[in-house]
Coordinates of C-alpha atoms and ligand atoms in Angstrom, one line a residue:
M1 CA 59.4 -5.2 43.3
T2 CA 58.2 -8.8 43.9
T3 CA 57.9 -10.7 40.8
M4 CA 54.6 -12.4 40.3
A5 CA 56.1 -15.9 40.1
E6 CA 57.3 -15.1 43.8
L7 CA 53.8 -14.3 44.9
N8 CA 51.7 -17.2 46.3
I9 CA 48.6 -15.4 47.4
I10 CA 47.6 -12.1 45.8
T11 CA 44.7 -9.9 46.3
V12 CA 42.2 -8.8 43.7
S13 CA 43.3 -5.4 43.9
Q14 CA 46.8 -6.4 43.8
A15 CA 45.9 -8.5 40.7
L16 CA 44.1 -5.6 39.1
K17 CA 47.1 -3.5 39.5
M18 CA 49.3 -6.0 38.0
E19 CA 47.1 -6.3 35.2
Y20 CA 47.1 -2.5 34.8
L21 CA 51.0 -2.6 35.1
S22 CA 51.5 -5.3 32.6
A23 CA 49.0 -3.6 30.2
T24 CA 51.2 -0.2 30.4
M25 CA 54.6 -1.7 30.2
D26 CA 56.3 -1.8 26.9
T27 CA 57.3 -5.6 27.4
P28 CA 55.0 -7.7 29.1
P29 CA 56.5 -9.5 32.2
S30 CA 57.8 -13.0 31.4
T31 CA 56.3 -14.1 34.7
L32 CA 52.7 -15.6 35.3
V33 CA 50.2 -12.8 34.6
V34 CA 47.4 -13.3 37.0
K35 CA 43.9 -11.6 36.1
S36 CA 41.1 -10.8 38.7
L37 CA 38.1 -12.8 38.9
P38 CA 35.7 -11.5 36.0
I39 CA 32.6 -9.5 37.0
I40 CA 29.2 -10.6 35.2
D41 CA 26.0 -8.7 35.2
I42 CA 23.1 -11.5 34.8
S43 CA 20.3 -8.9 34.6
A44 CA 19.6 -10.0 30.8
F45 CA 18.7 -13.5 32.1
L46 CA 16.4 -12.2 34.9
N47 CA 14.7 -9.5 32.7
P48 CA 12.2 -11.3 30.5
S49 CA 12.4 -8.4 27.7
S50 CA 15.9 -8.5 27.3
T51 CA 17.3 -9.1 23.6
F52 CA 18.8 -12.2 22.1
Q53 CA 22.1 -10.7 21.8
A54 CA 22.3 -9.3 25.1
R55 CA 21.7 -12.9 26.4
Q56 CA 24.2 -14.4 24.0
D57 CA 27.0 -11.5 25.1
I58 CA 26.5 -12.6 28.8
A59 CA 26.6 -16.1 27.9
A60 CA 29.8 -15.9 26.2
T61 CA 31.4 -14.0 29.3
I62 CA 30.1 -16.9 31.4
D63 CA 31.8 -19.6 29.3
R64 CA 35.1 -17.8 29.6
A65 CA 34.7 -17.2 33.4
C66 CA 33.8 -20.9 33.9
A67 CA 36.5 -22.2 31.6
D68 CA 39.4 -19.9 33.2
Y69 CA 38.4 -19.7 36.8
G70 CA 35.2 -21.7 37.8
F71 CA 34.6 -18.6 39.7
F72 CA 33.3 -14.9 39.1
Y73 CA 31.6 -11.9 40.7
L74 CA 27.9 -11.6 39.9
T75 CA 26.1 -8.2 39.8
G76 CA 22.7 -7.2 38.2
H77 CA 20.9 -9.7 40.4
G78 CA 18.3 -7.2 41.7
I79 CA 18.7 -7.9 45.5
P80 CA 19.3 -4.6 47.1
T81 CA 22.6 -4.4 49.0
S82 CA 20.4 -3.3 52.3
R83 CA 18.8 -6.7 52.2
L84 CA 22.2 -8.4 51.7
D85 CA 23.6 -6.4 54.7
E86 CA 20.4 -7.6 56.7
I87 CA 21.1 -11.2 55.8
I88 CA 24.6 -11.1 57.2
S89 CA 23.6 -9.1 60.3
L90 CA 20.8 -11.6 61.1
A91 CA 23.4 -14.5 61.0
R92 CA 26.0 -12.5 62.8
Q93 CA 23.4 -11.8 65.7
F94 CA 22.6 -15.5 65.9
F95 CA 26.1 -16.5 66.2
S96 CA 26.6 -14.0 69.0
L97 CA 23.9 -15.5 71.3
P98 CA 24.9 -17.8 74.0
L99 CA 25.7 -21.4 73.3
S100 CA 22.7 -22.7 75.1
E101 CA 20.5 -20.5 73.0
K102 CA 22.1 -21.7 69.7
N103 CA 21.9 -25.4 70.8
K104 CA 18.2 -25.2 70.9
I105 CA 18.2 -25.6 67.2
K106 CA 21.1 -28.3 67.4
R107 CA 20.9 -30.7 64.7
Y108 CA 19.3 -34.1 65.2
D109 CA 21.0 -37.4 65.7
A110 CA 19.9 -39.0 62.5
G111 CA 21.2 -42.5 64.0
G112 CA 24.4 -42.6 62.4
P113 CA 27.7 -44.2 64.4
E114 CA 28.0 -40.8 66.3
G115 CA 25.4 -38.5 67.6
G116 CA 24.1 -35.1 65.9
D117 CA 24.7 -36.3 62.4
G118 CA 21.5 -34.7 61.0
A119 CA 22.1 -32.4 58.4
R120 CA 19.9 -29.6 59.3
G121 CA 20.2 -27.0 62.2
Y122 CA 23.0 -25.6 64.2
Q123 CA 26.5 -27.3 64.0
G124 CA 28.9 -26.3 66.9
M125 CA 32.4 -24.7 66.4
G126 CA 34.8 -27.3 65.0
E127 CA 32.2 -29.9 64.3
N128 CA 32.5 -29.7 60.3
I129 CA 35.3 -31.9 59.2
T130 CA 37.0 -31.2 55.7
L131 CA 39.9 -33.4 54.5
G132 CA 39.9 -35.1 57.9
R133 CA 40.4 -31.7 59.9
R134 CA 38.2 -29.7 62.0
D135 CA 37.0 -26.5 60.5
H136 CA 37.3 -23.4 62.7
Q137 CA 33.5 -22.5 62.1
E138 CA 30.0 -22.8 63.4
A139 CA 27.1 -23.1 61.2
I140 CA 23.3 -23.2 60.4
D141 CA 22.0 -25.4 57.4
I142 CA 18.8 -25.0 55.9
Y143 CA 17.9 -27.3 53.1
R144 CA 14.9 -27.6 50.6
E145 CA 11.9 -29.2 52.7
W146 CA 12.1 -33.0 52.2
D147 CA 9.7 -34.0 49.5
H148 CA 7.6 -37.1 50.3
S149 CA 5.9 -37.0 46.9
P150 CA 6.1 -40.6 45.0
K151 CA 8.3 -39.0 42.2
E152 CA 10.9 -37.9 44.5
A153 CA 10.8 -40.6 47.1
G154 CA 11.0 -43.1 44.4
Q155 CA 14.7 -42.4 44.0
G156 CA 16.3 -44.8 46.5
G157 CA 13.5 -44.4 49.0
P158 CA 13.5 -41.7 51.7
S159 CA 14.3 -44.1 54.6
T160 CA 17.9 -44.3 53.3
H161 CA 18.3 -40.4 53.5
K162 CA 17.6 -39.9 57.3
T163 CA 20.2 -37.4 57.4
L164 CA 18.8 -35.1 55.1
Q165 CA 15.2 -35.5 56.2
G166 CA 13.3 -33.9 59.2
P167 CA 12.3 -30.5 59.3
N168 CA 14.5 -27.4 59.2
L169 CA 15.5 -26.1 62.5
W170 CA 15.1 -22.3 62.5
P171 CA 16.3 -19.7 64.9
T172 CA 13.7 -18.1 66.8
E173 CA 16.0 -15.2 67.7
P174 CA 16.4 -12.8 66.1
Q175 CA 12.5 -13.0 65.6
E176 CA 12.5 -11.9 62.0
F177 CA 15.2 -14.3 61.1
K178 CA 12.9 -17.1 59.5
S179 CA 10.7 -14.6 57.3
V180 CA 13.7 -12.5 56.1
Y181 CA 15.6 -15.6 55.1
L182 CA 12.7 -17.3 53.5
D183 CA 12.1 -14.4 51.3
Y184 CA 15.8 -14.3 50.4
I185 CA 16.0 -18.1 49.6
E186 CA 12.9 -17.4 47.0
Q187 CA 15.2 -14.7 45.5
C188 CA 18.2 -16.9 45.6
K189 CA 16.5 -19.6 43.7
K190 CA 15.5 -17.3 41.0
I191 CA 19.1 -16.2 40.4
G192 CA 20.2 -19.9 40.6
E193 CA 17.7 -20.7 37.8
A194 CA 18.8 -17.7 35.7
L195 CA 22.4 -18.5 35.9
V196 CA 21.9 -22.4 35.0
R197 CA 19.8 -21.2 32.1
A198 CA 22.6 -18.9 31.0
M199 CA 25.1 -21.8 31.3
G200 CA 22.8 -23.9 29.0
V201 CA 23.2 -21.0 26.4
A202 CA 26.8 -20.6 27.1
L203 CA 27.4 -24.3 26.3
N204 CA 25.7 -24.0 22.7
L205 CA 23.2 -26.9 23.6
G206 CA 20.9 -26.0 21.1
P207 CA 17.3 -24.4 21.6
A208 CA 14.8 -25.5 24.0
A209 CA 12.0 -27.9 22.8
P210 CA 8.5 -28.0 24.2
D211 CA 8.4 -31.9 24.3
A212 CA 12.0 -32.1 25.9
D213 CA 12.3 -34.5 29.0
Q214 CA 14.5 -34.5 31.8
N215 CA 17.5 -36.1 29.8
T216 CA 17.1 -34.0 26.5
E217 CA 20.3 -32.2 26.0
N218 CA 19.4 -28.8 24.9
E219 CA 20.0 -25.4 26.4
E220 CA 17.4 -26.0 29.2
V221 CA 18.8 -29.1 30.6
F222 CA 20.2 -27.7 33.5
V223 CA 16.9 -25.7 34.3
R224 CA 14.8 -29.0 33.9
N225 CA 17.2 -30.8 36.4
T226 CA 16.9 -28.1 38.9
D227 CA 13.2 -27.6 39.0
R228 CA 13.0 -29.1 42.2
S229 CA 16.4 -27.9 43.3
F230 CA 17.7 -29.5 46.4
W231 CA 19.2 -26.2 47.6
V232 CA 20.9 -25.4 50.7
M233 CA 21.3 -22.1 52.5
R234 CA 24.4 -22.2 54.9
M235 CA 25.2 -19.6 57.4
I236 CA 28.7 -19.5 58.7
G237 CA 30.4 -18.0 61.6
Y238 CA 34.3 -17.8 61.6
P239 CA 36.3 -16.7 64.6
K240 CA 39.9 -15.6 63.9
L241 CA 42.3 -18.4 63.9
Q242 CA 44.7 -18.0 66.8
T243 CA 47.7 -20.1 66.2
P244 CA 50.6 -18.1 64.6
L245 CA 51.8 -19.1 61.1
V246 CA 55.4 -20.4 61.1
E247 CA 57.3 -19.3 57.8
G248 CA 58.1 -22.2 55.7
E249 CA 55.8 -24.6 57.5
D250 CA 52.6 -25.9 55.9
I251 CA 49.2 -24.3 57.1
T252 CA 47.6 -26.6 59.5
E253 CA 44.6 -24.6 60.6
F254 CA 41.8 -23.6 58.4
S255 CA 38.4 -21.9 58.7
C256 CA 37.2 -24.1 56.0
G257 CA 39.6 -26.5 54.4
E258 CA 40.3 -26.9 50.5
H259 CA 37.2 -28.3 48.7
T260 CA 34.9 -28.1 45.7
D261 CA 31.3 -27.3 46.0
Y262 CA 28.9 -30.4 45.3
G263 CA 26.2 -29.2 42.9
C264 CA 25.5 -26.5 40.2
V265 CA 26.2 -23.0 41.3
T266 CA 27.1 -21.3 44.8
L267 CA 26.0 -17.6 45.4
L268 CA 28.2 -16.6 48.2
L269 CA 27.4 -13.6 50.3
A270 CA 30.2 -12.7 52.6
D271 CA 30.8 -9.8 55.2
S272 CA 33.4 -7.2 54.3
T273 CA 36.4 -9.0 55.8
P274 CA 39.4 -9.4 53.2
G275 CA 41.8 -12.0 52.6
A276 CA 39.7 -15.0 53.9
L277 CA 38.2 -16.8 51.0
Q278 CA 41.1 -18.0 48.6
V279 CA 40.6 -19.6 45.1
L280 CA 43.1 -22.0 43.6
L281 CA 43.9 -20.8 40.0
K282 CA 44.4 -23.0 36.9
D283 CA 48.0 -23.2 37.5
G284 CA 47.3 -25.5 40.5
K285 CA 49.4 -23.6 43.0
T286 CA 48.4 -19.8 43.2
W287 CA 45.6 -18.8 45.7
L288 CA 43.9 -15.7 44.6
N289 CA 41.9 -13.9 47.5
A290 CA 38.4 -13.4 46.3
D291 CA 37.8 -10.5 48.5
P292 CA 34.1 -9.3 48.6
I293 CA 32.7 -6.6 46.4
P294 CA 29.7 -4.7 48.1
G295 CA 26.4 -5.7 46.5
A296 CA 28.0 -8.6 44.3
F297 CA 27.9 -12.4 44.9
V298 CA 30.9 -14.5 44.6
V299 CA 29.7 -17.2 42.3
N300 CA 31.4 -20.7 41.8
I301 CA 30.4 -23.8 40.1
G302 CA 30.0 -27.3 41.7
D303 CA 30.9 -30.8 40.9
M304 CA 27.8 -31.5 39.0
I305 CA 28.2 -28.8 36.3
E306 CA 31.9 -30.1 36.0
R307 CA 30.4 -33.6 35.2
W308 CA 27.7 -32.4 33.0
T309 CA 30.3 -30.4 31.0
N310 CA 32.9 -33.3 31.0
G311 CA 35.4 -31.2 32.8
K312 CA 35.4 -28.5 30.2
W313 CA 34.4 -26.1 33.4
K314 CA 35.8 -27.3 36.6
S315 CA 34.5 -27.0 40.0
T316 CA 37.3 -25.0 41.4
R317 CA 39.2 -25.9 44.7
H318 CA 38.7 -22.9 47.3
R319 CA 39.4 -22.6 51.2
V320 CA 38.9 -20.0 54.0
I321 CA 41.7 -18.9 56.2
H322 CA 40.5 -16.1 58.5
R323 CA 43.3 -14.4 60.1
G324 CA 41.9 -10.7 59.7
D325 CA 40.1 -8.8 62.1
G326 CA 36.6 -9.6 63.8
Y327 CA 34.5 -12.5 63.6
R328 CA 33.6 -13.1 60.0
V329 CA 30.4 -14.2 58.6
S330 CA 29.4 -15.7 55.3
V331 CA 26.2 -16.9 53.9
P332 CA 26.5 -19.2 50.7
F333 CA 23.3 -20.4 49.1
F334 CA 23.8 -23.7 47.1
Y335 CA 21.8 -24.0 44.0
E336 CA 21.7 -27.6 43.1
P337 CA 20.2 -30.3 40.8
N338 CA 17.0 -32.1 41.8
F339 CA 17.7 -34.9 44.5
S340 CA 16.7 -37.3 41.9
A341 CA 18.2 -35.8 38.9
M342 CA 20.7 -38.2 37.0
V343 CA 23.9 -36.5 36.2
K344 CA 26.2 -37.7 33.5
P345 CA 28.4 -36.0 30.8
L346 CA 26.4 -34.5 28.1
R347 CA 27.1 -36.0 24.7
K348 CA 28.0 -32.6 23.1
C349 CA 30.6 -31.8 25.8
V350 CA 32.0 -35.3 25.8
E351 CA 32.6 -34.7 22.0
S352 CA 34.0 -31.2 22.5
T353 CA 36.5 -32.6 25.2
G354 CA 38.2 -35.6 23.5
G355 CA 35.3 -38.1 23.5
M356 CA 35.9 -39.9 27.0
P357 CA 33.3 -39.4 29.4
V358 CA 34.8 -38.5 33.0
H359 CA 32.1 -40.3 34.9
E360 CA 29.6 -43.0 34.3
G361 CA 26.6 -41.0 36.0
N362 CA 24.8 -41.2 39.3
T363 CA 22.1 -39.1 40.9
Y364 CA 22.9 -35.9 42.7
G365 CA 21.3 -37.5 45.8
E366 CA 23.8 -40.1 45.8
H367 CA 26.7 -37.8 45.1
L368 CA 25.5 -35.3 48.1
L369 CA 25.0 -38.2 50.6
G370 CA 28.7 -39.4 49.9
K371 CA 29.9 -35.8 50.6
V372 CA 27.8 -35.0 53.5
F373 CA 28.9 -38.2 55.4
N374 CA 32.6 -37.0 54.8
N375 CA 31.7 -34.1 56.9
F376 CA 31.1 -36.1 59.9
Y377 CA 33.4 -39.1 60.0
N378 CA 36.3 -38.3 57.7
Ligands
HRG1 N1 27.6 -27.8 50.5 C1 28.8 -27.5 50.4 N2 29.7 -27.0 49.4 N3 29.3 -27.2 51.9 C2 30.5 -26.8 52.1 C3 31.6 -27.8 51.9 C4 32.9 -27.5 53.0 C5 33.5 -28.7 52.6 C6 33.1 -29.9 53.2 N4 33.4 -30.1 54.6 C7 33.6 -31.2 52.5 O1 34.6 -31.9 53.0 O2 33.1 -31.3 51.4
AKG2 O1 32.9 -18.6 53.6 C1 33.4 -18.6 52.5 O2 33.8 -17.6 52.0 C2 33.2 -19.8 51.8 C3 32.6 -21.1 52.2 C4 32.5 -22.3 51.5 O3 33.2 -22.3 50.6 C5 31.5 -23.3 51.6 O4 31.0 -23.3 52.8 O5 31.4 -24.2 50.7
FE2_3 FE1 32.6 -24.0 49.3

């Protein structure tokens, strides 16, 4: 039998089996015991009549999942599996169109040193860059509409954010694409809100107060700072990677290179392809395959939650290597802070993590712009 220490990449079902084996063995193995990602039912935070205790129980499991993995499966979100299947199917239909059709919604040139650096619309195969390498993927990004109200525009002025402005470019094929996605985005926003609400409870930040402002540190601090969430819906198409892997040599081709997500929480919906999304465990060397569970989202926390919690919860590194069968489709929804939200470590979290803040703080918009530009010119 392969020992767990020899295993580099394991699947959730393998991990479950290992956990089962180690639980039934008389003496536990001395090697690393890898658990599977936890499964969390969020319904208590979506249902207004749920009990205080039900919410506390869920919050406690969220705290453990965020501290141990930064990733978990999410159920109880209320979106029927048939709707999730439709979302994947519509994205798949779009990617199967001829390139000339897809290029009708190609992202605009926002005026950067290279063309096509707007952030909204279709991005062709290999155009997205991670860690200086081309990702083997094509995608569409839909962002929250740019808000020109003085409150939002006042932060830095919209003219400095050309990349993120402009209208969303929606596919007109399949015809129902836009209406189905608009409806799905509204549902995802509610789930994102429930999740950050639960996270405030999980961190024990103290009860909400009616006179609280954006910066008041209580359990609703994430809810207030996401009330105009600068969310992103990204539909991604991944062809199977072609170059053969050479035993003992580094992996050089990625469907999506190793990265962390930028904001608060990602709700990842993916088709049934196994072995593609890999999550780095706390040991810093074991990659866990986060294979899809039908009807569940894979959720992970982003950089802004790591910063707010002063590193108590980390935005976990992950990557995609698709060498399985078929053309893989995934649709992550990124629920993020308001563009103008000032994000700096929460006092209570600084105290509980040794007293040194990990960051001096800046706005989510500044953090996002730095990341988005890396996707082009890195
Ligand atoms: N909004 C998010 N998370 N988009 C996906 C991030 C993929 C990594 C990105 N190219 C990078 O280098 O950061
Ligand atoms: O396709 C996936 O499974 C994950 C994609 C991802 O991590 C991202 O786009 O941020
Ligand atoms: Fe990601």
